[in-house]
Amino acid sequence: MDITLITTWIHPILAVIWVFPLIGIVTYFSLQVRQRRLETTTGKKSKIPPAVGVEHVKLGRWMAGSVVILCLVGLAHPTITKGFITQHLMTENPFLGIFIILIFIFTILSLAFLYRAKTKLWRGIFATLTSMGLIIIGSQEWIFRRSSEWYLSHYYYGLTSTILMVVSLAIVQEIYKDRSHKWRKAHIALNIFAVLLFIGQGITGIRDVATIAFFAAK
Ligand code: HEM
Ligand code: HEM
């Protein structure tokens, strides 16, 4: 039993049994919210219950945080196996090793504070810090980025969709406050793009699982 290979599966398993079902539920509720709002603004009585809005946001908050954690798990595996174990980071470059551990901790803390932040300023600060943490961890040399084929890269799709989730968390209050619906429209556009990226993550993720298994079997 190769422990490095087996632990590679933690991230895909988490994606399949927890994150993707949540994405499906949140997307379903989003269509209900929209349909209900369009029906009620044209004066019609909607058959869709008003609770769909609350459910969309409640599960949306769970989903957004879960995507960030999933992304961190996806980044943690190569960081530990390639960076810390194969490249002996703690003996070769202990400063970088400690820095990376601290960035993991700060990113999780920033996400937790983003959930609790009340003002626009603090939401902006913690959303930026969470995104910066993900980018710093993701730019280390041991992360496989497939930069020459960035348009098929699990890394670039993953980081972009995760940052879009952080943005969604940060702008929830703005969607409710804004009477001109600008934030609502921005939210819809960004999240349709995120859903397309999630589909891309499903496809590129399966490709990567298969590729890793193929090379391990050789
Ligand atoms: C799969 C990703 C998502 C999609 C496709 C999506 C799409 C939508 C759509 C179509 C609406 C209805 C807009 C309208 O009234 O016309 C909406 C509303 C909303 N969404 Fe999302 N959304 C997603 C994720 C999220 C997440 C992660 C959050 C929060 C963290 C969130 C927060 C909200 C809020 C606060 C509203 C307004 C609800 C209301 O008016 O009662 N959404 N979203
Ligand atoms: C929201 C969905 C997802 C996000 C945000 C995400 C994000 C990431 C990130 C940032 C990495 C590290 C960079 C890399 O090695 O490419 C990664 C690695 C990986 N992901 Fe995903 N991923 C998602 C879904 C999936 C799914 C559905 C699968 C497969 C079924 C999958 C399989 C993998 C594999 C095999 C790796 C390599 C892990 C390693 O090298 O140890 N991912 N993911």
PDB file of C-alpha atoms and ligand atoms in Angstrom:
ATOM      1  CA  MET A   1       0.000   0.000   0.000  1.00  0.00           C
ATOM      2  CA  ASP A   2       1.470   3.298  -1.127  1.00  0.00           C
ATOM      3  CA  ILE A   3       0.438   5.897   1.479  1.00  0.00           C
ATOM      4  CA  THR A   4       1.297   8.826  -0.839  1.00  0.00           C
ATOM      5  CA  LEU A   5      -1.052   7.444  -3.501  1.00  0.00           C
ATOM      6  CA  ILE A   6      -3.865   6.648  -1.075  1.00  0.00           C
ATOM      7  CA  THR A   7      -3.776  10.095   0.534  1.00  0.00           C
ATOM      8  CA  THR A   8      -4.058  11.654  -2.967  1.00  0.00           C
ATOM      9  CA  TRP A   9      -7.661  10.402  -2.930  1.00  0.00           C
ATOM     10  CA  ILE A  10      -8.722  12.373   0.176  1.00  0.00           C
ATOM     11  CA  HIS A  11      -9.317  15.507  -1.920  1.00  0.00           C
ATOM     12  CA  PRO A  12     -11.288  13.871  -4.779  1.00  0.00           C
ATOM     13  CA  ILE A  13     -13.385  11.857  -2.275  1.00  0.00           C
ATOM     14  CA  LEU A  14     -14.226  15.055  -0.348  1.00  0.00           C
ATOM     15  CA  ALA A  15     -15.160  16.735  -3.650  1.00  0.00           C
ATOM     16  CA  VAL A  16     -17.425  13.901  -4.779  1.00  0.00           C
ATOM     17  CA  ILE A  17     -19.254  13.064  -1.552  1.00  0.00           C
ATOM     18  CA  TRP A  18     -19.550  16.526   0.012  1.00  0.00           C
ATOM     19  CA  VAL A  19     -18.748  19.531  -2.204  1.00  0.00           C
ATOM     20  CA  PHE A  20     -20.350  18.566  -5.537  1.00  0.00           C
ATOM     21  CA  PRO A  21     -23.703  17.548  -3.984  1.00  0.00           C
ATOM     22  CA  LEU A  22     -23.743  20.932  -2.197  1.00  0.00           C
ATOM     23  CA  ILE A  23     -23.009  22.718  -5.504  1.00  0.00           C
ATOM     24  CA  GLY A  24     -26.001  20.901  -7.031  1.00  0.00           C
ATOM     25  CA  ILE A  25     -28.354  21.873  -4.197  1.00  0.00           C
ATOM     26  CA  VAL A  26     -27.214  25.529  -4.163  1.00  0.00           C
ATOM     27  CA  THR A  27     -27.600  25.772  -7.949  1.00  0.00           C
ATOM     28  CA  TYR A  28     -31.107  24.275  -7.755  1.00  0.00           C
ATOM     29  CA  PHE A  29     -32.146  26.794  -5.076  1.00  0.00           C
ATOM     30  CA  SER A  30     -30.607  29.658  -7.078  1.00  0.00           C
ATOM     31  CA  LEU A  31     -32.950  28.890  -9.994  1.00  0.00           C
ATOM     32  CA  GLN A  32     -35.897  28.788  -7.580  1.00  0.00           C
ATOM     33  CA  VAL A  33     -34.903  32.142  -6.021  1.00  0.00           C
ATOM     34  CA  ARG A  34     -34.650  33.752  -9.419  1.00  0.00           C
ATOM     35  CA  GLN A  35     -37.914  32.298 -10.718  1.00  0.00           C
ATOM     36  CA  ARG A  36     -39.752  33.356  -7.571  1.00  0.00           C
ATOM     37  CA  ARG A  37     -38.370  36.888  -7.708  1.00  0.00           C
ATOM     38  CA  LEU A  38     -39.274  37.295 -11.401  1.00  0.00           C
ATOM     39  CA  GLU A  39     -42.808  35.986 -10.748  1.00  0.00           C
ATOM     40  CA  THR A  40     -43.421  38.217  -7.730  1.00  0.00           C
ATOM     41  CA  THR A  41     -42.030  41.378  -9.401  1.00  0.00           C
ATOM     42  CA  THR A  42     -44.470  40.931 -12.296  1.00  0.00           C
ATOM     43  CA  GLY A  43     -47.285  40.772  -9.716  1.00  0.00           C
ATOM     44  CA  LYS A  44     -47.975  37.047 -10.099  1.00  0.00           C
ATOM     45  CA  LYS A  45     -48.469  34.813  -7.059  1.00  0.00           C
ATOM     46  CA  SER A  46     -45.549  32.373  -7.019  1.00  0.00           C
ATOM     47  CA  LYS A  47     -45.983  28.735  -6.030  1.00  0.00           C
ATOM     48  CA  ILE A  48     -42.343  28.693  -4.888  1.00  0.00           C
ATOM     49  CA  PRO A  49     -42.079  29.227  -1.102  1.00  0.00           C
ATOM     50  CA  PRO A  50     -40.230  32.380   0.118  1.00  0.00           C
ATOM     51  CA  ALA A  51     -37.823  30.168   2.137  1.00  0.00           C
ATOM     52  CA  VAL A  52     -35.854  29.275  -1.015  1.00  0.00           C
ATOM     53  CA  GLY A  53     -33.880  32.548  -0.664  1.00  0.00           C
ATOM     54  CA  VAL A  54     -32.803  31.734   2.895  1.00  0.00           C
ATOM     55  CA  GLU A  55     -31.996  28.113   1.951  1.00  0.00           C
ATOM     56  CA  HIS A  56     -29.909  29.238  -1.038  1.00  0.00           C
ATOM     57  CA  VAL A  57     -27.830  31.544   1.139  1.00  0.00           C
ATOM     58  CA  LYS A  58     -27.550  29.135   4.102  1.00  0.00           C
ATOM     59  CA  LEU A  59     -26.315  26.272   1.913  1.00  0.00           C
ATOM     60  CA  GLY A  60     -24.368  28.719  -0.287  1.00  0.00           C
ATOM     61  CA  ARG A  61     -22.332  29.774   2.760  1.00  0.00           C
ATOM     62  CA  TRP A  62     -21.627  26.108   3.555  1.00  0.00           C
ATOM     63  CA  MET A  63     -20.704  25.416  -0.042  1.00  0.00           C
ATOM     64  CA  ALA A  64     -18.371  28.407  -0.412  1.00  0.00           C
ATOM     65  CA  GLY A  65     -16.440  27.494   2.751  1.00  0.00           C
ATOM     66  CA  SER A  66     -16.321  23.832   1.726  1.00  0.00           C
ATOM     67  CA  VAL A  67     -14.804  24.755  -1.657  1.00  0.00           C
ATOM     68  CA  VAL A  68     -12.072  26.781   0.108  1.00  0.00           C
ATOM     69  CA  ILE A  69     -11.282  23.859   2.447  1.00  0.00           C
ATOM     70  CA  LEU A  70     -11.339  21.417  -0.486  1.00  0.00           C
ATOM     71  CA  CYS A  71      -8.916  23.634  -2.390  1.00  0.00           C
ATOM     72  CA  LEU A  72      -6.611  23.795   0.651  1.00  0.00           C
ATOM     73  CA  VAL A  73      -6.719  19.987   0.952  1.00  0.00           C
ATOM     74  CA  GLY A  74      -5.853  19.712  -2.783  1.00  0.00           C
ATOM     75  CA  LEU A  75      -2.887  22.034  -2.223  1.00  0.00           C
ATOM     76  CA  ALA A  76      -1.835  20.443   1.090  1.00  0.00           C
ATOM     77  CA  HIS A  77      -1.201  16.997  -0.392  1.00  0.00           C
ATOM     78  CA  PRO A  78       1.554  17.994  -2.875  1.00  0.00           C
ATOM     79  CA  THR A  79       2.873  20.507  -0.303  1.00  0.00           C
ATOM     80  CA  ILE A  80       3.408  17.708   2.235  1.00  0.00           C
ATOM     81  CA  THR A  81       4.429  14.857  -0.092  1.00  0.00           C
ATOM     82  CA  LYS A  82       6.577  16.804  -2.573  1.00  0.00           C
ATOM     83  CA  GLY A  83       7.626  19.894  -0.581  1.00  0.00           C
ATOM     84  CA  PHE A  84       8.097  18.593   2.951  1.00  0.00           C
ATOM     85  CA  ILE A  85       8.883  14.897   2.330  1.00  0.00           C
ATOM     86  CA  THR A  86      10.610  14.592  -1.084  1.00  0.00           C
ATOM     87  CA  GLN A  87      12.346  17.987  -1.094  1.00  0.00           C
ATOM     88  CA  HIS A  88      13.120  17.922   2.683  1.00  0.00           C
ATOM     89  CA  LEU A  89      11.829  21.478   3.068  1.00  0.00           C
ATOM     90  CA  MET A  90      12.384  21.677   6.838  1.00  0.00           C
ATOM     91  CA  THR A  91      16.089  20.838   6.532  1.00  0.00           C
ATOM     92  CA  GLU A  92      16.791  22.432   3.108  1.00  0.00           C
ATOM     93  CA  ASN A  93      14.841  25.661   3.607  1.00  0.00           C
ATOM     94  CA  PRO A  94      13.293  25.823   7.111  1.00  0.00           C
ATOM     95  CA  PHE A  95      12.291  29.486   6.697  1.00  0.00           C
ATOM     96  CA  LEU A  96      10.087  28.639   3.694  1.00  0.00           C
ATOM     97  CA  GLY A  97       8.746  25.535   5.488  1.00  0.00           C
ATOM     98  CA  ILE A  98       7.609  27.522   8.539  1.00  0.00           C
ATOM     99  CA  PHE A  99       6.288  30.319   6.301  1.00  0.00           C
ATOM    100  CA  ILE A 100       4.104  27.851   4.346  1.00  0.00           C
ATOM    101  CA  ILE A 101       2.730  26.281   7.558  1.00  0.00           C
ATOM    102  CA  LEU A 102       1.871  29.758   8.882  1.00  0.00           C
ATOM    103  CA  ILE A 103       0.182  30.721   5.588  1.00  0.00           C
ATOM    104  CA  PHE A 104      -2.017  27.606   5.791  1.00  0.00           C
ATOM    105  CA  ILE A 105      -3.030  28.589   9.349  1.00  0.00           C
ATOM    106  CA  PHE A 106      -3.595  32.279   8.440  1.00  0.00           C
ATOM    107  CA  THR A 107      -5.695  31.347   5.395  1.00  0.00           C
ATOM    108  CA  ILE A 108      -8.029  29.175   7.496  1.00  0.00           C
ATOM    109  CA  LEU A 109      -8.234  31.916  10.175  1.00  0.00           C
ATOM    110  CA  SER A 110      -8.973  34.579   7.522  1.00  0.00           C
ATOM    111  CA  LEU A 111     -11.789  32.414   6.167  1.00  0.00           C
ATOM    112  CA  ALA A 112     -13.220  32.006   9.684  1.00  0.00           C
ATOM    113  CA  PHE A 113     -13.039  35.784  10.259  1.00  0.00           C
ATOM    114  CA  LEU A 114     -14.650  36.419   6.845  1.00  0.00           C
ATOM    115  CA  TYR A 115     -17.698  34.462   8.069  1.00  0.00           C
ATOM    116  CA  ARG A 116     -17.895  36.635  11.197  1.00  0.00           C
ATOM    117  CA  ALA A 117     -17.011  40.048   9.682  1.00  0.00           C
ATOM    118  CA  LYS A 118     -19.833  42.589   9.958  1.00  0.00           C
ATOM    119  CA  THR A 119     -18.580  45.645   8.081  1.00  0.00           C
ATOM    120  CA  LYS A 120     -17.824  46.012   4.385  1.00  0.00           C
ATOM    121  CA  LEU A 121     -14.205  46.962   5.155  1.00  0.00           C
ATOM    122  CA  TRP A 122     -13.466  43.846   7.238  1.00  0.00           C
ATOM    123  CA  ARG A 123     -15.225  41.579   4.745  1.00  0.00           C
ATOM    124  CA  GLY A 124     -12.995  43.079   2.033  1.00  0.00           C
ATOM    125  CA  ILE A 125      -9.857  42.639   4.154  1.00  0.00           C
ATOM    126  CA  PHE A 126     -10.543  38.996   5.094  1.00  0.00           C
ATOM    127  CA  ALA A 127     -11.630  38.074   1.571  1.00  0.00           C
ATOM    128  CA  THR A 128      -8.353  39.531   0.244  1.00  0.00           C
ATOM    129  CA  LEU A 129      -6.279  37.757   2.917  1.00  0.00           C
ATOM    130  CA  THR A 130      -7.985  34.388   2.249  1.00  0.00           C
ATOM    131  CA  SER A 131      -7.425  34.753  -1.520  1.00  0.00           C
ATOM    132  CA  MET A 132      -3.809  35.859  -1.022  1.00  0.00           C
ATOM    133  CA  GLY A 133      -3.145  32.827   1.197  1.00  0.00           C
ATOM    134  CA  LEU A 134      -4.469  30.471  -1.491  1.00  0.00           C
ATOM    135  CA  ILE A 135      -2.373  32.172  -4.192  1.00  0.00           C
ATOM    136  CA  ILE A 136       0.831  32.071  -2.093  1.00  0.00           C
ATOM    137  CA  ILE A 137       0.378  28.368  -1.273  1.00  0.00           C
ATOM    138  CA  GLY A 138      -0.521  27.651  -4.910  1.00  0.00           C
ATOM    139  CA  SER A 139       2.509  29.440  -6.360  1.00  0.00           C
ATOM    140  CA  GLN A 140       5.072  27.155  -4.720  1.00  0.00           C
ATOM    141  CA  GLU A 141       7.237  25.163  -7.109  1.00  0.00           C
ATOM    142  CA  TRP A 142       5.964  21.727  -5.981  1.00  0.00           C
ATOM    143  CA  ILE A 143       2.357  22.494  -7.031  1.00  0.00           C
ATOM    144  CA  PHE A 144       1.585  21.034 -10.459  1.00  0.00           C
ATOM    145  CA  ARG A 145       0.020  23.929 -12.392  1.00  0.00           C
ATOM    146  CA  ARG A 146       0.009  22.667 -15.993  1.00  0.00           C
ATOM    147  CA  SER A 147       0.943  26.238 -17.012  1.00  0.00           C
ATOM    148  CA  SER A 148       1.726  25.288 -20.628  1.00  0.00           C
ATOM    149  CA  GLU A 149      -1.899  24.097 -20.923  1.00  0.00           C
ATOM    150  CA  TRP A 150      -3.426  26.612 -18.495  1.00  0.00           C
ATOM    151  CA  TYR A 151      -6.796  26.389 -20.323  1.00  0.00           C
ATOM    152  CA  LEU A 152      -7.088  22.726 -19.176  1.00  0.00           C
ATOM    153  CA  SER A 153      -5.439  23.217 -15.810  1.00  0.00           C
ATOM    154  CA  HIS A 154      -7.112  21.820 -12.680  1.00  0.00           C
ATOM    155  CA  TYR A 155      -5.013  24.296 -10.697  1.00  0.00           C
ATOM    156  CA  TYR A 156      -6.056  27.495 -12.520  1.00  0.00           C
ATOM    157  CA  TYR A 157      -9.744  26.499 -12.718  1.00  0.00           C
ATOM    158  CA  GLY A 158      -9.628  25.468  -9.055  1.00  0.00           C
ATOM    159  CA  LEU A 159      -8.025  28.615  -7.742  1.00  0.00           C
ATOM    160  CA  THR A 160     -10.277  30.892  -9.813  1.00  0.00           C
ATOM    161  CA  SER A 161     -13.480  29.116  -8.737  1.00  0.00           C
ATOM    162  CA  THR A 162     -12.351  29.129  -5.099  1.00  0.00           C
ATOM    163  CA  ILE A 163     -11.639  32.870  -5.161  1.00  0.00           C
ATOM    164  CA  LEU A 164     -15.108  33.410  -6.714  1.00  0.00           C
ATOM    165  CA  MET A 165     -16.562  31.585  -3.687  1.00  0.00           C
ATOM    166  CA  VAL A 166     -14.621  33.882  -1.351  1.00  0.00           C
ATOM    167  CA  VAL A 167     -16.065  36.873  -3.267  1.00  0.00           C
ATOM    168  CA  SER A 168     -19.594  35.396  -2.940  1.00  0.00           C
ATOM    169  CA  LEU A 169     -19.144  35.166   0.820  1.00  0.00           C
ATOM    170  CA  ALA A 170     -17.899  38.748   0.972  1.00  0.00           C
ATOM    171  CA  ILE A 171     -20.778  40.333  -0.982  1.00  0.00           C
ATOM    172  CA  VAL A 172     -23.829  38.635   0.573  1.00  0.00           C
ATOM    173  CA  GLN A 173     -24.886  41.799   2.495  1.00  0.00           C
ATOM    174  CA  GLU A 174     -24.338  43.978  -0.592  1.00  0.00           C
ATOM    175  CA  ILE A 175     -26.797  41.839  -2.605  1.00  0.00           C
ATOM    176  CA  TYR A 176     -29.519  42.485  -0.023  1.00  0.00           C
ATOM    177  CA  LYS A 177     -28.799  46.212   0.463  1.00  0.00           C
ATOM    178  CA  ASP A 178     -28.458  47.228  -3.193  1.00  0.00           C
ATOM    179  CA  ARG A 179     -31.775  48.420  -4.674  1.00  0.00           C
ATOM    180  CA  SER A 180     -30.307  48.829  -8.181  1.00  0.00           C
ATOM    181  CA  HIS A 181     -29.580  45.037  -8.356  1.00  0.00           C
ATOM    182  CA  LYS A 182     -26.011  45.657  -9.569  1.00  0.00           C
ATOM    183  CA  TRP A 183     -24.525  43.333  -6.931  1.00  0.00           C
ATOM    184  CA  ARG A 184     -27.237  40.752  -7.622  1.00  0.00           C
ATOM    185  CA  LYS A 185     -26.386  40.774 -11.339  1.00  0.00           C
ATOM    186  CA  ALA A 186     -22.648  40.619 -10.591  1.00  0.00           C
ATOM    187  CA  HIS A 187     -23.313  37.689  -8.238  1.00  0.00           C
ATOM    188  CA  ILE A 188     -25.265  35.804 -10.903  1.00  0.00           C
ATOM    189  CA  ALA A 189     -22.614  36.374 -13.614  1.00  0.00           C
ATOM    190  CA  LEU A 190     -19.682  35.416 -11.353  1.00  0.00           C
ATOM    191  CA  ASN A 191     -21.412  32.308 -10.066  1.00  0.00           C
ATOM    192  CA  ILE A 192     -22.530  31.037 -13.471  1.00  0.00           C
ATOM    193  CA  PHE A 193     -18.853  31.293 -14.413  1.00  0.00           C
ATOM    194  CA  ALA A 194     -17.956  29.470 -11.162  1.00  0.00           C
ATOM    195  CA  VAL A 195     -20.390  26.632 -11.994  1.00  0.00           C
ATOM    196  CA  LEU A 196     -18.746  26.242 -15.417  1.00  0.00           C
ATOM    197  CA  LEU A 197     -15.359  26.102 -13.688  1.00  0.00           C
ATOM    198  CA  PHE A 198     -16.713  23.474 -11.241  1.00  0.00           C
ATOM    199  CA  ILE A 199     -17.755  21.354 -14.226  1.00  0.00           C
ATOM    200  CA  GLY A 200     -14.210  21.841 -15.534  1.00  0.00           C
ATOM    201  CA  GLN A 201     -12.903  20.715 -12.114  1.00  0.00           C
ATOM    202  CA  GLY A 202     -14.934  17.518 -12.364  1.00  0.00           C
ATOM    203  CA  ILE A 203     -13.462  16.753 -15.803  1.00  0.00           C
ATOM    204  CA  THR A 204      -9.839  17.780 -15.149  1.00  0.00           C
ATOM    205  CA  GLY A 205      -9.969  16.162 -11.673  1.00  0.00           C
ATOM    206  CA  ILE A 206     -10.982  12.765 -13.105  1.00  0.00           C
ATOM    207  CA  ARG A 207      -8.226  13.123 -15.725  1.00  0.00           C
ATOM    208  CA  ASP A 208      -5.686  13.813 -12.955  1.00  0.00           C
ATOM    209  CA  VAL A 209      -6.874  10.883 -10.782  1.00  0.00           C
ATOM    210  CA  ALA A 210      -6.575   8.597 -13.822  1.00  0.00           C
ATOM    211  CA  THR A 211      -3.137   9.964 -14.782  1.00  0.00           C
ATOM    212  CA  ILE A 212      -1.757   9.566 -11.252  1.00  0.00           C
ATOM    213  CA  ALA A 213      -3.143   5.987 -11.030  1.00  0.00           C
ATOM    214  CA  PHE A 214      -1.681   5.154 -14.465  1.00  0.00           C
ATOM    215  CA  PHE A 215       1.848   6.301 -13.529  1.00  0.00           C
ATOM    216  CA  ALA A 216       1.615   4.614 -10.108  1.00  0.00           C
ATOM    217  CA  ALA A 217       0.738   1.277 -11.786  1.00  0.00           C
ATOM    218  CA  LYS A 218       3.751   1.443 -14.140  1.00  0.00           C
TER     219      LYS A 218
HETATM  220  C1  HEM B   1     -23.597  27.667  -7.453  1.00  0.00           C
HETATM  221  C2  HEM B   1     -23.297  28.897  -7.198  1.00  0.00           C
HETATM  222  C3  HEM B   1     -24.355  29.990  -7.171  1.00  0.00           C
HETATM  223  C4  HEM B   1     -25.218  30.366  -8.156  1.00  0.00           C
HETATM  224  C5  HEM B   1     -25.314  29.798  -9.573  1.00  0.00           C
HETATM  225  C6  HEM B   1     -26.003  31.456  -7.620  1.00  0.00           C
HETATM  226  C7  HEM B   1     -26.984  32.128  -8.316  1.00  0.00           C
HETATM  227  C8  HEM B   1     -27.911  32.964  -7.745  1.00  0.00           C
HETATM  228  C9  HEM B   1     -29.121  33.419  -8.400  1.00  0.00           C
HETATM  229  C10 HEM B   1     -29.543  33.076  -9.827  1.00  0.00           C
HETATM  230  C11 HEM B   1     -29.778  34.189  -7.515  1.00  0.00           C
HETATM  231  C12 HEM B   1     -31.133  34.858  -7.728  1.00  0.00           C
HETATM  232  C13 HEM B   1     -30.934  36.252  -8.178  1.00  0.00           C
HETATM  233  C14 HEM B   1     -32.259  36.917  -8.430  1.00  0.00           C
HETATM  234  O1  HEM B   1     -32.980  37.129  -7.472  1.00  0.00           O
HETATM  235  O2  HEM B   1     -32.507  37.219  -9.583  1.00  0.00           O
HETATM  236  C15 HEM B   1     -28.987  34.241  -6.298  1.00  0.00           C
HETATM  237  C16 HEM B   1     -29.320  34.946  -5.160  1.00  0.00           C
HETATM  238  C17 HEM B   1     -28.514  35.056  -4.063  1.00  0.00           C
HETATM  239  N1  HEM B   1     -27.351  34.365  -3.828  1.00  0.00           N
HETATM  240 FE1  HEM B   1     -26.510  33.021  -5.071  1.00  0.00          FE
HETATM  241  N2  HEM B   1     -25.613  31.712  -6.342  1.00  0.00           N
HETATM  242  C18 HEM B   1     -24.608  30.834  -6.032  1.00  0.00           C
HETATM  243  C19 HEM B   1     -23.924  30.759  -4.839  1.00  0.00           C
HETATM  244  C20 HEM B   1     -24.106  31.604  -3.772  1.00  0.00           C
HETATM  245  C21 HEM B   1     -23.309  31.636  -2.577  1.00  0.00           C
HETATM  246  C22 HEM B   1     -22.086  30.739  -2.358  1.00  0.00           C
HETATM  247  C23 HEM B   1     -23.813  32.613  -1.774  1.00  0.00           C
HETATM  248  C24 HEM B   1     -23.359  33.052  -0.405  1.00  0.00           C
HETATM  249  C25 HEM B   1     -22.246  32.774   0.128  1.00  0.00           C
HETATM  250  C26 HEM B   1     -24.955  33.210  -2.444  1.00  0.00           C
HETATM  251  C27 HEM B   1     -25.705  34.266  -1.994  1.00  0.00           C
HETATM  252  C28 HEM B   1     -26.853  34.756  -2.601  1.00  0.00           C
HETATM  253  C29 HEM B   1     -27.725  35.768  -2.043  1.00  0.00           C
HETATM  254  C30 HEM B   1     -27.523  36.508  -0.706  1.00  0.00           C
HETATM  255  C31 HEM B   1     -28.786  35.950  -2.938  1.00  0.00           C
HETATM  256  C32 HEM B   1     -30.018  36.826  -2.755  1.00  0.00           C
HETATM  257  C33 HEM B   1     -31.109  35.951  -2.162  1.00  0.00           C
HETATM  258  C34 HEM B   1     -32.456  36.615  -2.034  1.00  0.00           C
HETATM  259  O3  HEM B   1     -32.759  37.574  -2.749  1.00  0.00           O
HETATM  260  O4  HEM B   1     -33.252  36.145  -1.186  1.00  0.00           O
HETATM  261  N3  HEM B   1     -25.107  32.570  -3.659  1.00  0.00           N
HETATM  262  N4  HEM B   1     -27.855  33.478  -6.461  1.00  0.00           N
HETATM  263  C1  HEM B   2     -14.565  22.520  -6.432  1.00  0.00           C
HETATM  264  C2  HEM B   2     -13.858  21.581  -6.952  1.00  0.00           C
HETATM  265  C3  HEM B   2     -12.352  21.430  -6.872  1.00  0.00           C
HETATM  266  C4  HEM B   2     -11.389  22.349  -6.547  1.00  0.00           C
HETATM  267  C5  HEM B   2     -11.569  23.814  -6.165  1.00  0.00           C
HETATM  268  C6  HEM B   2     -10.110  21.665  -6.645  1.00  0.00           C
HETATM  269  C7  HEM B   2      -8.877  22.260  -6.430  1.00  0.00           C
HETATM  270  C8  HEM B   2      -7.666  21.605  -6.514  1.00  0.00           C
HETATM  271  C9  HEM B   2      -6.370  22.236  -6.357  1.00  0.00           C
HETATM  272  C10 HEM B   2      -6.140  23.727  -6.134  1.00  0.00           C
HETATM  273  C11 HEM B   2      -5.420  21.266  -6.469  1.00  0.00           C
HETATM  274  C12 HEM B   2      -3.890  21.440  -6.364  1.00  0.00           C
HETATM  275  C13 HEM B   2      -3.291  21.720  -7.736  1.00  0.00           C
HETATM  276  C14 HEM B   2      -3.181  20.496  -8.605  1.00  0.00           C
HETATM  277  O1  HEM B   2      -2.478  19.535  -8.219  1.00  0.00           O
HETATM  278  O2  HEM B   2      -3.831  20.469  -9.678  1.00  0.00           O
HETATM  279  C15 HEM B   2      -6.103  20.017  -6.714  1.00  0.00           C
HETATM  280  C16 HEM B   2      -5.480  18.795  -6.895  1.00  0.00           C
HETATM  281  C17 HEM B   2      -6.108  17.649  -7.295  1.00  0.00           C
HETATM  282  N1  HEM B   2      -7.472  17.496  -7.506  1.00  0.00           N
HETATM  283 FE1  HEM B   2      -8.898  18.906  -7.254  1.00  0.00          FE
HETATM  284  N2  HEM B   2     -10.329  20.354  -7.004  1.00  0.00           N
HETATM  285  C18 HEM B   2     -11.683  20.169  -7.155  1.00  0.00           C
HETATM  286  C19 HEM B   2     -12.336  19.005  -7.516  1.00  0.00           C
HETATM  287  C20 HEM B   2     -11.712  17.812  -7.830  1.00  0.00           C
HETATM  288  C21 HEM B   2     -12.382  16.603  -8.288  1.00  0.00           C
HETATM  289  C22 HEM B   2     -13.887  16.462  -8.501  1.00  0.00           C
HETATM  290  C23 HEM B   2     -11.410  15.664  -8.486  1.00  0.00           C
HETATM  291  C24 HEM B   2     -11.540  14.242  -8.965  1.00  0.00           C
HETATM  292  C25 HEM B   2     -12.596  13.515  -8.927  1.00  0.00           C
HETATM  293  C26 HEM B   2     -10.134  16.269  -8.146  1.00  0.00           C
HETATM  294  C27 HEM B   2      -8.904  15.628  -8.227  1.00  0.00           C
HETATM  295  C28 HEM B   2      -7.694  16.191  -7.899  1.00  0.00           C
HETATM  296  C29 HEM B   2      -6.431  15.473  -7.941  1.00  0.00           C
HETATM  297  C30 HEM B   2      -6.222  14.006  -8.324  1.00  0.00           C
HETATM  298  C31 HEM B   2      -5.447  16.385  -7.557  1.00  0.00           C
HETATM  299  C32 HEM B   2      -3.944  16.121  -7.395  1.00  0.00           C
HETATM  300  C33 HEM B   2      -3.676  15.915  -5.933  1.00  0.00           C
HETATM  301  C34 HEM B   2      -2.208  15.661  -5.638  1.00  0.00           C
HETATM  302  O3  HEM B   2      -1.336  16.024  -6.429  1.00  0.00           O
HETATM  303  O4  HEM B   2      -1.981  15.130  -4.589  1.00  0.00           O
HETATM  304  N3  HEM B   2     -10.347  17.570  -7.749  1.00  0.00           N
HETATM  305  N4  HEM B   2      -7.477  20.251  -6.742  1.00  0.00           N
END
